[in-house]
Amino acid sequence: MLSYRARRSSGLIGGTLAVLFLRWWFSGGMVDMPAAVPQGTVALPYSEFLTIVIAALVAGSLDGPLRTFESMASKRFFYLQCRRLVATSGIVILAIFTTAAVTQPASSALDSAKAFVIWLGLALLSGRLMGMSLSWVIPSLSIFPLTFLGYETSETPFWWNWATPGQTDPLTWILVVVALVIGAASYHLTPWRIASIRRRLRLRRENPASLCTGSPRQTT
């Protein structure tokens, strides 16, 4: 339970509620973004970009005073943190879908939930590579390809453009699955697990027979 007390849960809850309110408030607002289309720009809703903030908040909540201990020492804390991440993500997905469904069709609300899952996967990857406090970096960098390169015309996005409401291409579910795999792998590959994998690979190269038979390495 130390993990729960050490986290800034109140900040996560407050920040998420604030961003959800802003999503609802700006639900009808549009912003013109430069794009490689004949028209030169595409119109995108403000609210979809705010989803990045929520994903970064959820991933960033894994940061804290016990992060080094949890990632390197105790499996109990690691799996407690895992359950917390899954529960928090599930609640946020439900909240995003519910608030989006108030002002949008159910299909668009589902698109918003899918976009959150994909950005959360990218946020976890960013957090693993650069630290959870910088979990916003890679999701933010994804804005450029999604806006500038993500459209055939100003009204027609490519199938991989998950940030566009009303994206009906079923192939976008592939991106959701890939994002889940990336997020799970990024979370699972803690520094001590990476070090363990490297140690096993080094031992396999140096003395493959010892891994198969369990015998110690022979020296002369």
PDB file of C-alpha atoms in Angstrom:
ATOM      1  CA  MET A   1       0.000   0.000   0.000  1.00  0.00           C
ATOM      2  CA  LEU A   2       3.016   2.321   0.209  1.00  0.00           C
ATOM      3  CA  SER A   3       2.811   2.711  -3.564  1.00  0.00           C
ATOM      4  CA  TYR A   4      -0.709   4.110  -3.346  1.00  0.00           C
ATOM      5  CA  ARG A   5       0.157   6.564  -0.596  1.00  0.00           C
ATOM      6  CA  ALA A   6       3.338   7.710  -2.331  1.00  0.00           C
ATOM      7  CA  ARG A   7       1.661   8.502  -5.645  1.00  0.00           C
ATOM      8  CA  ARG A   8       0.102  11.866  -6.283  1.00  0.00           C
ATOM      9  CA  SER A   9      -3.300  10.319  -6.814  1.00  0.00           C
ATOM     10  CA  SER A  10      -5.126  13.526  -6.027  1.00  0.00           C
ATOM     11  CA  GLY A  11      -3.107  15.335  -8.688  1.00  0.00           C
ATOM     12  CA  LEU A  12      -3.905  12.642 -11.278  1.00  0.00           C
ATOM     13  CA  ILE A  13      -7.602  12.720 -10.471  1.00  0.00           C
ATOM     14  CA  GLY A  14      -7.756  16.507 -10.416  1.00  0.00           C
ATOM     15  CA  GLY A  15      -5.744  16.891 -13.600  1.00  0.00           C
ATOM     16  CA  THR A  16      -7.775  14.269 -15.465  1.00  0.00           C
ATOM     17  CA  LEU A  17     -11.074  15.809 -14.403  1.00  0.00           C
ATOM     18  CA  ALA A  18      -9.850  19.251 -15.471  1.00  0.00           C
ATOM     19  CA  VAL A  19      -8.794  18.000 -18.910  1.00  0.00           C
ATOM     20  CA  LEU A  20     -12.061  16.068 -19.337  1.00  0.00           C
ATOM     21  CA  PHE A  21     -13.919  19.284 -18.578  1.00  0.00           C
ATOM     22  CA  LEU A  22     -11.836  21.120 -21.168  1.00  0.00           C
ATOM     23  CA  ARG A  23     -12.552  18.349 -23.701  1.00  0.00           C
ATOM     24  CA  TRP A  24     -16.252  18.880 -23.131  1.00  0.00           C
ATOM     25  CA  TRP A  25     -15.930  22.684 -23.169  1.00  0.00           C
ATOM     26  CA  PHE A  26     -14.016  22.719 -26.462  1.00  0.00           C
ATOM     27  CA  SER A  27     -15.987  19.872 -28.012  1.00  0.00           C
ATOM     28  CA  GLY A  28     -17.209  22.117 -30.814  1.00  0.00           C
ATOM     29  CA  GLY A  29     -13.993  24.075 -31.299  1.00  0.00           C
ATOM     30  CA  MET A  30     -11.830  23.472 -34.352  1.00  0.00           C
ATOM     31  CA  VAL A  31      -8.261  24.431 -35.151  1.00  0.00           C
ATOM     32  CA  ASP A  32      -6.704  24.628 -38.618  1.00  0.00           C
ATOM     33  CA  MET A  33      -3.470  22.658 -38.885  1.00  0.00           C
ATOM     34  CA  PRO A  34      -0.986  22.685 -41.800  1.00  0.00           C
ATOM     35  CA  ALA A  35      -1.289  19.553 -43.930  1.00  0.00           C
ATOM     36  CA  ALA A  36       0.133  18.105 -47.124  1.00  0.00           C
ATOM     37  CA  VAL A  37      -3.188  18.331 -48.979  1.00  0.00           C
ATOM     38  CA  PRO A  38      -4.276  20.557 -51.866  1.00  0.00           C
ATOM     39  CA  GLN A  39      -6.175  22.825 -49.483  1.00  0.00           C
ATOM     40  CA  GLY A  40      -3.061  23.320 -47.337  1.00  0.00           C
ATOM     41  CA  THR A  41      -4.803  22.871 -43.978  1.00  0.00           C
ATOM     42  CA  VAL A  42      -7.140  20.493 -42.175  1.00  0.00           C
ATOM     43  CA  ALA A  43      -9.610  21.346 -39.419  1.00  0.00           C
ATOM     44  CA  LEU A  44      -9.268  19.289 -36.248  1.00  0.00           C
ATOM     45  CA  PRO A  45     -11.133  19.526 -32.938  1.00  0.00           C
ATOM     46  CA  TYR A  46      -9.257  20.937 -29.954  1.00  0.00           C
ATOM     47  CA  SER A  47     -10.627  18.170 -27.756  1.00  0.00           C
ATOM     48  CA  GLU A  48      -8.716  15.377 -29.498  1.00  0.00           C
ATOM     49  CA  PHE A  49      -5.344  16.930 -28.699  1.00  0.00           C
ATOM     50  CA  LEU A  50      -6.288  17.155 -25.036  1.00  0.00           C
ATOM     51  CA  THR A  51      -6.428  13.353 -25.000  1.00  0.00           C
ATOM     52  CA  ILE A  52      -2.617  13.414 -25.197  1.00  0.00           C
ATOM     53  CA  VAL A  53      -2.549  15.321 -21.909  1.00  0.00           C
ATOM     54  CA  ILE A  54      -4.678  12.667 -20.200  1.00  0.00           C
ATOM     55  CA  ALA A  55      -2.467   9.836 -21.512  1.00  0.00           C
ATOM     56  CA  ALA A  56       0.639  11.660 -20.270  1.00  0.00           C
ATOM     57  CA  LEU A  57      -0.979  12.204 -16.859  1.00  0.00           C
ATOM     58  CA  VAL A  58      -1.778   8.512 -16.493  1.00  0.00           C
ATOM     59  CA  ALA A  59       1.705   7.400 -17.547  1.00  0.00           C
ATOM     60  CA  GLY A  60       3.327  10.160 -15.512  1.00  0.00           C
ATOM     61  CA  SER A  61       1.523   8.966 -12.388  1.00  0.00           C
ATOM     62  CA  LEU A  62       3.909   5.984 -12.401  1.00  0.00           C
ATOM     63  CA  ASP A  63       6.667   8.403 -11.482  1.00  0.00           C
ATOM     64  CA  GLY A  64       7.252   8.909  -7.778  1.00  0.00           C
ATOM     65  CA  PRO A  65       9.635   8.621  -4.824  1.00  0.00           C
ATOM     66  CA  LEU A  66       9.519   4.797  -4.890  1.00  0.00           C
ATOM     67  CA  ARG A  67       9.960   4.329  -8.635  1.00  0.00           C
ATOM     68  CA  THR A  68      13.535   3.043  -8.338  1.00  0.00           C
ATOM     69  CA  PHE A  69      12.604   0.495  -5.667  1.00  0.00           C
ATOM     70  CA  GLU A  70       9.508  -0.656  -7.529  1.00  0.00           C
ATOM     71  CA  SER A  71      11.318  -1.067 -10.849  1.00  0.00           C
ATOM     72  CA  MET A  72      14.381  -2.856  -9.478  1.00  0.00           C
ATOM     73  CA  ALA A  73      13.570  -4.716  -6.292  1.00  0.00           C
ATOM     74  CA  SER A  74      10.086  -5.879  -5.403  1.00  0.00           C
ATOM     75  CA  LYS A  75       7.742  -7.921  -7.601  1.00  0.00           C
ATOM     76  CA  ARG A  76       4.935  -7.231  -5.157  1.00  0.00           C
ATOM     77  CA  PHE A  77       5.194  -3.483  -5.698  1.00  0.00           C
ATOM     78  CA  PHE A  78       5.605  -3.989  -9.442  1.00  0.00           C
ATOM     79  CA  TYR A  79       2.375  -5.965  -9.796  1.00  0.00           C
ATOM     80  CA  LEU A  80       0.552  -3.617  -7.423  1.00  0.00           C
ATOM     81  CA  GLN A  81       1.576  -0.795  -9.714  1.00  0.00           C
ATOM     82  CA  CYS A  82       0.461  -2.832 -12.734  1.00  0.00           C
ATOM     83  CA  ARG A  83      -3.020  -3.357 -11.290  1.00  0.00           C
ATOM     84  CA  ARG A  84      -3.224   0.323 -10.492  1.00  0.00           C
ATOM     85  CA  LEU A  85      -2.264   1.265 -14.058  1.00  0.00           C
ATOM     86  CA  VAL A  86      -4.849  -1.094 -15.568  1.00  0.00           C
ATOM     87  CA  ALA A  87      -7.594   0.125 -13.220  1.00  0.00           C
ATOM     88  CA  THR A  88      -6.765   3.791 -13.807  1.00  0.00           C
ATOM     89  CA  SER A  89      -6.651   3.322 -17.580  1.00  0.00           C
ATOM     90  CA  GLY A  90      -9.997   1.525 -17.573  1.00  0.00           C
ATOM     91  CA  ILE A  91     -11.654   4.294 -15.571  1.00  0.00           C
ATOM     92  CA  VAL A  92     -10.186   6.980 -17.829  1.00  0.00           C
ATOM     93  CA  ILE A  93     -11.312   5.163 -20.994  1.00  0.00           C
ATOM     94  CA  LEU A  94     -14.843   4.956 -19.606  1.00  0.00           C
ATOM     95  CA  ALA A  95     -14.749   8.628 -18.613  1.00  0.00           C
ATOM     96  CA  ILE A  96     -13.479   9.730 -22.040  1.00  0.00           C
ATOM     97  CA  PHE A  97     -16.128   7.669 -23.821  1.00  0.00           C
ATOM     98  CA  THR A  98     -18.906   8.949 -21.558  1.00  0.00           C
ATOM     99  CA  THR A  99     -17.999  12.634 -21.803  1.00  0.00           C
ATOM    100  CA  ALA A 100     -17.441  12.401 -25.566  1.00  0.00           C
ATOM    101  CA  ALA A 101     -20.773  10.622 -26.065  1.00  0.00           C
ATOM    102  CA  VAL A 102     -22.573  13.618 -24.542  1.00  0.00           C
ATOM    103  CA  THR A 103     -21.680  15.852 -27.492  1.00  0.00           C
ATOM    104  CA  GLN A 104     -20.713  13.341 -30.216  1.00  0.00           C
ATOM    105  CA  PRO A 105     -22.124  10.206 -31.816  1.00  0.00           C
ATOM    106  CA  ALA A 106     -21.219   6.959 -30.096  1.00  0.00           C
ATOM    107  CA  SER A 107     -18.855   6.034 -32.940  1.00  0.00           C
ATOM    108  CA  SER A 108     -16.853   9.253 -32.478  1.00  0.00           C
ATOM    109  CA  ALA A 109     -16.774   8.691 -28.718  1.00  0.00           C
ATOM    110  CA  LEU A 110     -15.318   5.238 -29.376  1.00  0.00           C
ATOM    111  CA  ASP A 111     -12.679   6.842 -31.614  1.00  0.00           C
ATOM    112  CA  SER A 112     -11.687   9.123 -28.738  1.00  0.00           C
ATOM    113  CA  ALA A 113     -11.287   6.110 -26.439  1.00  0.00           C
ATOM    114  CA  LYS A 114      -9.176   4.306 -29.078  1.00  0.00           C
ATOM    115  CA  ALA A 115      -6.986   7.372 -29.495  1.00  0.00           C
ATOM    116  CA  PHE A 116      -6.381   7.450 -25.740  1.00  0.00           C
ATOM    117  CA  VAL A 117      -5.243   3.817 -25.731  1.00  0.00           C
ATOM    118  CA  ILE A 118      -2.796   4.449 -28.583  1.00  0.00           C
ATOM    119  CA  TRP A 119      -1.404   7.600 -27.003  1.00  0.00           C
ATOM    120  CA  LEU A 120      -1.113   5.840 -23.653  1.00  0.00           C
ATOM    121  CA  GLY A 121       1.002   3.135 -25.300  1.00  0.00           C
ATOM    122  CA  LEU A 122       3.245   5.833 -26.776  1.00  0.00           C
ATOM    123  CA  ALA A 123       3.372   7.635 -23.420  1.00  0.00           C
ATOM    124  CA  LEU A 124       4.518   4.460 -21.637  1.00  0.00           C
ATOM    125  CA  LEU A 125       7.187   3.950 -24.303  1.00  0.00           C
ATOM    126  CA  SER A 126       8.322   7.545 -23.884  1.00  0.00           C
ATOM    127  CA  GLY A 127       8.376   7.146 -20.118  1.00  0.00           C
ATOM    128  CA  ARG A 128      10.478   3.991 -20.291  1.00  0.00           C
ATOM    129  CA  LEU A 129      13.002   5.590 -22.653  1.00  0.00           C
ATOM    130  CA  MET A 130      13.237   9.036 -21.050  1.00  0.00           C
ATOM    131  CA  GLY A 131      11.632   8.770 -17.625  1.00  0.00           C
ATOM    132  CA  MET A 132       7.956   8.845 -16.722  1.00  0.00           C
ATOM    133  CA  SER A 133       8.065  12.589 -16.113  1.00  0.00           C
ATOM    134  CA  LEU A 134       8.738  12.916 -19.878  1.00  0.00           C
ATOM    135  CA  SER A 135       5.984  10.533 -20.957  1.00  0.00           C
ATOM    136  CA  TRP A 136       4.423  13.342 -23.003  1.00  0.00           C
ATOM    137  CA  VAL A 137       7.327  13.645 -25.477  1.00  0.00           C
ATOM    138  CA  ILE A 138       6.632  10.852 -27.990  1.00  0.00           C
ATOM    139  CA  PRO A 139       2.822  11.391 -28.011  1.00  0.00           C
ATOM    140  CA  SER A 140       3.437  15.082 -28.689  1.00  0.00           C
ATOM    141  CA  LEU A 141       5.844  14.266 -31.523  1.00  0.00           C
ATOM    142  CA  SER A 142       3.148  12.104 -33.113  1.00  0.00           C
ATOM    143  CA  ILE A 143       1.044  15.206 -33.787  1.00  0.00           C
ATOM    144  CA  PHE A 144       3.125  16.175 -36.840  1.00  0.00           C
ATOM    145  CA  PRO A 145       2.681  12.964 -38.881  1.00  0.00           C
ATOM    146  CA  LEU A 146      -0.967  12.751 -37.848  1.00  0.00           C
ATOM    147  CA  THR A 147      -1.801  16.276 -38.987  1.00  0.00           C
ATOM    148  CA  PHE A 148       0.629  17.154 -41.760  1.00  0.00           C
ATOM    149  CA  LEU A 149       0.951  13.696 -43.339  1.00  0.00           C
ATOM    150  CA  GLY A 150      -2.224  11.983 -42.175  1.00  0.00           C
ATOM    151  CA  TYR A 151      -4.699  13.095 -44.852  1.00  0.00           C
ATOM    152  CA  GLU A 152      -5.385  12.279 -48.482  1.00  0.00           C
ATOM    153  CA  THR A 153      -7.649  15.343 -48.708  1.00  0.00           C
ATOM    154  CA  SER A 154      -8.838  17.814 -46.091  1.00  0.00           C
ATOM    155  CA  GLU A 155     -11.825  15.540 -45.449  1.00  0.00           C
ATOM    156  CA  THR A 156     -10.267  12.090 -45.911  1.00  0.00           C
ATOM    157  CA  PRO A 157      -7.721  10.801 -43.385  1.00  0.00           C
ATOM    158  CA  PHE A 158      -5.473   7.832 -43.989  1.00  0.00           C
ATOM    159  CA  TRP A 159      -6.490   4.666 -42.166  1.00  0.00           C
ATOM    160  CA  TRP A 160      -3.626   5.002 -39.661  1.00  0.00           C
ATOM    161  CA  ASN A 161      -4.661   8.499 -38.544  1.00  0.00           C
ATOM    162  CA  TRP A 162      -6.158   7.612 -35.178  1.00  0.00           C
ATOM    163  CA  ALA A 163      -6.548  11.248 -34.072  1.00  0.00           C
ATOM    164  CA  THR A 164      -9.385  11.966 -36.506  1.00  0.00           C
ATOM    165  CA  PRO A 165     -12.934  11.601 -35.136  1.00  0.00           C
ATOM    166  CA  GLY A 166     -15.185   9.450 -37.276  1.00  0.00           C
ATOM    167  CA  GLN A 167     -12.340   7.183 -38.402  1.00  0.00           C
ATOM    168  CA  THR A 168     -14.319   4.138 -39.541  1.00  0.00           C
ATOM    169  CA  ASP A 169     -11.538   2.015 -41.020  1.00  0.00           C
ATOM    170  CA  PRO A 170     -11.400  -1.245 -39.018  1.00  0.00           C
ATOM    171  CA  LEU A 171      -7.630  -1.355 -39.541  1.00  0.00           C
ATOM    172  CA  THR A 172      -7.318   1.270 -36.807  1.00  0.00           C
ATOM    173  CA  TRP A 173      -7.968  -1.553 -34.331  1.00  0.00           C
ATOM    174  CA  ILE A 174      -4.608  -2.977 -35.411  1.00  0.00           C
ATOM    175  CA  LEU A 175      -3.021   0.216 -34.095  1.00  0.00           C
ATOM    176  CA  VAL A 176      -4.855  -0.231 -30.807  1.00  0.00           C
ATOM    177  CA  VAL A 177      -3.472  -3.762 -30.431  1.00  0.00           C
ATOM    178  CA  VAL A 178       0.038  -2.624 -31.388  1.00  0.00           C
ATOM    179  CA  ALA A 179      -0.177   0.234 -28.884  1.00  0.00           C
ATOM    180  CA  LEU A 180      -1.271  -2.173 -26.144  1.00  0.00           C
ATOM    181  CA  VAL A 181       1.696  -4.442 -26.924  1.00  0.00           C
ATOM    182  CA  ILE A 182       4.107  -1.491 -26.955  1.00  0.00           C
ATOM    183  CA  GLY A 183       2.704  -0.134 -23.703  1.00  0.00           C
ATOM    184  CA  ALA A 184       2.784  -3.514 -21.955  1.00  0.00           C
ATOM    185  CA  ALA A 185       6.319  -4.241 -23.143  1.00  0.00           C
ATOM    186  CA  SER A 186       7.526  -0.777 -22.149  1.00  0.00           C
ATOM    187  CA  TYR A 187       6.038  -1.184 -18.690  1.00  0.00           C
ATOM    188  CA  HIS A 188       7.305  -4.738 -18.237  1.00  0.00           C
ATOM    189  CA  LEU A 189      10.885  -4.090 -19.367  1.00  0.00           C
ATOM    190  CA  THR A 190      12.124  -2.447 -16.188  1.00  0.00           C
ATOM    191  CA  PRO A 191      15.868  -1.722 -15.857  1.00  0.00           C
ATOM    192  CA  TRP A 192      16.481  -4.860 -13.799  1.00  0.00           C
ATOM    193  CA  ARG A 193      14.628  -7.032 -16.335  1.00  0.00           C
ATOM    194  CA  ILE A 194      16.657  -5.548 -19.177  1.00  0.00           C
ATOM    195  CA  ALA A 195      19.859  -6.183 -17.206  1.00  0.00           C
ATOM    196  CA  SER A 196      18.747  -9.776 -16.572  1.00  0.00           C
ATOM    197  CA  ILE A 197      18.074 -10.367 -20.281  1.00  0.00           C
ATOM    198  CA  ARG A 198      21.457  -8.926 -21.210  1.00  0.00           C
ATOM    199  CA  ARG A 199      23.166 -11.142 -18.640  1.00  0.00           C
ATOM    200  CA  ARG A 200      21.470 -14.256 -20.006  1.00  0.00           C
ATOM    201  CA  LEU A 201      22.385 -13.343 -23.573  1.00  0.00           C
ATOM    202  CA  ARG A 202      25.995 -12.760 -22.547  1.00  0.00           C
ATOM    203  CA  LEU A 203      26.153 -16.118 -20.786  1.00  0.00           C
ATOM    204  CA  ARG A 204      24.609 -17.809 -23.824  1.00  0.00           C
ATOM    205  CA  ARG A 205      27.308 -16.382 -26.056  1.00  0.00           C
ATOM    206  CA  GLU A 206      30.126 -17.244 -23.672  1.00  0.00           C
ATOM    207  CA  ASN A 207      29.045 -20.748 -22.673  1.00  0.00           C
ATOM    208  CA  PRO A 208      25.861 -22.068 -24.329  1.00  0.00           C
ATOM    209  CA  ALA A 209      26.225 -25.530 -22.758  1.00  0.00           C
ATOM    210  CA  SER A 210      25.994 -24.166 -19.210  1.00  0.00           C
ATOM    211  CA  LEU A 211      22.498 -22.792 -19.876  1.00  0.00           C
ATOM    212  CA  CYS A 212      21.277 -26.146 -21.141  1.00  0.00           C
ATOM    213  CA  THR A 213      22.877 -28.393 -18.528  1.00  0.00           C
ATOM    214  CA  GLY A 214      23.055 -26.012 -15.626  1.00  0.00           C
ATOM    215  CA  SER A 215      26.759 -26.814 -15.214  1.00  0.00           C
ATOM    216  CA  PRO A 216      29.108 -23.989 -14.330  1.00  0.00           C
ATOM    217  CA  ARG A 217      31.372 -22.503 -16.919  1.00  0.00           C
ATOM    218  CA  GLN A 218      34.623 -24.444 -17.375  1.00  0.00           C
ATOM    219  CA  THR A 219      37.788 -22.459 -16.952  1.00  0.00           C
ATOM    220  CA  THR A 220      41.419 -23.335 -17.469  1.00  0.00           C
TER     221      THR A 220
END
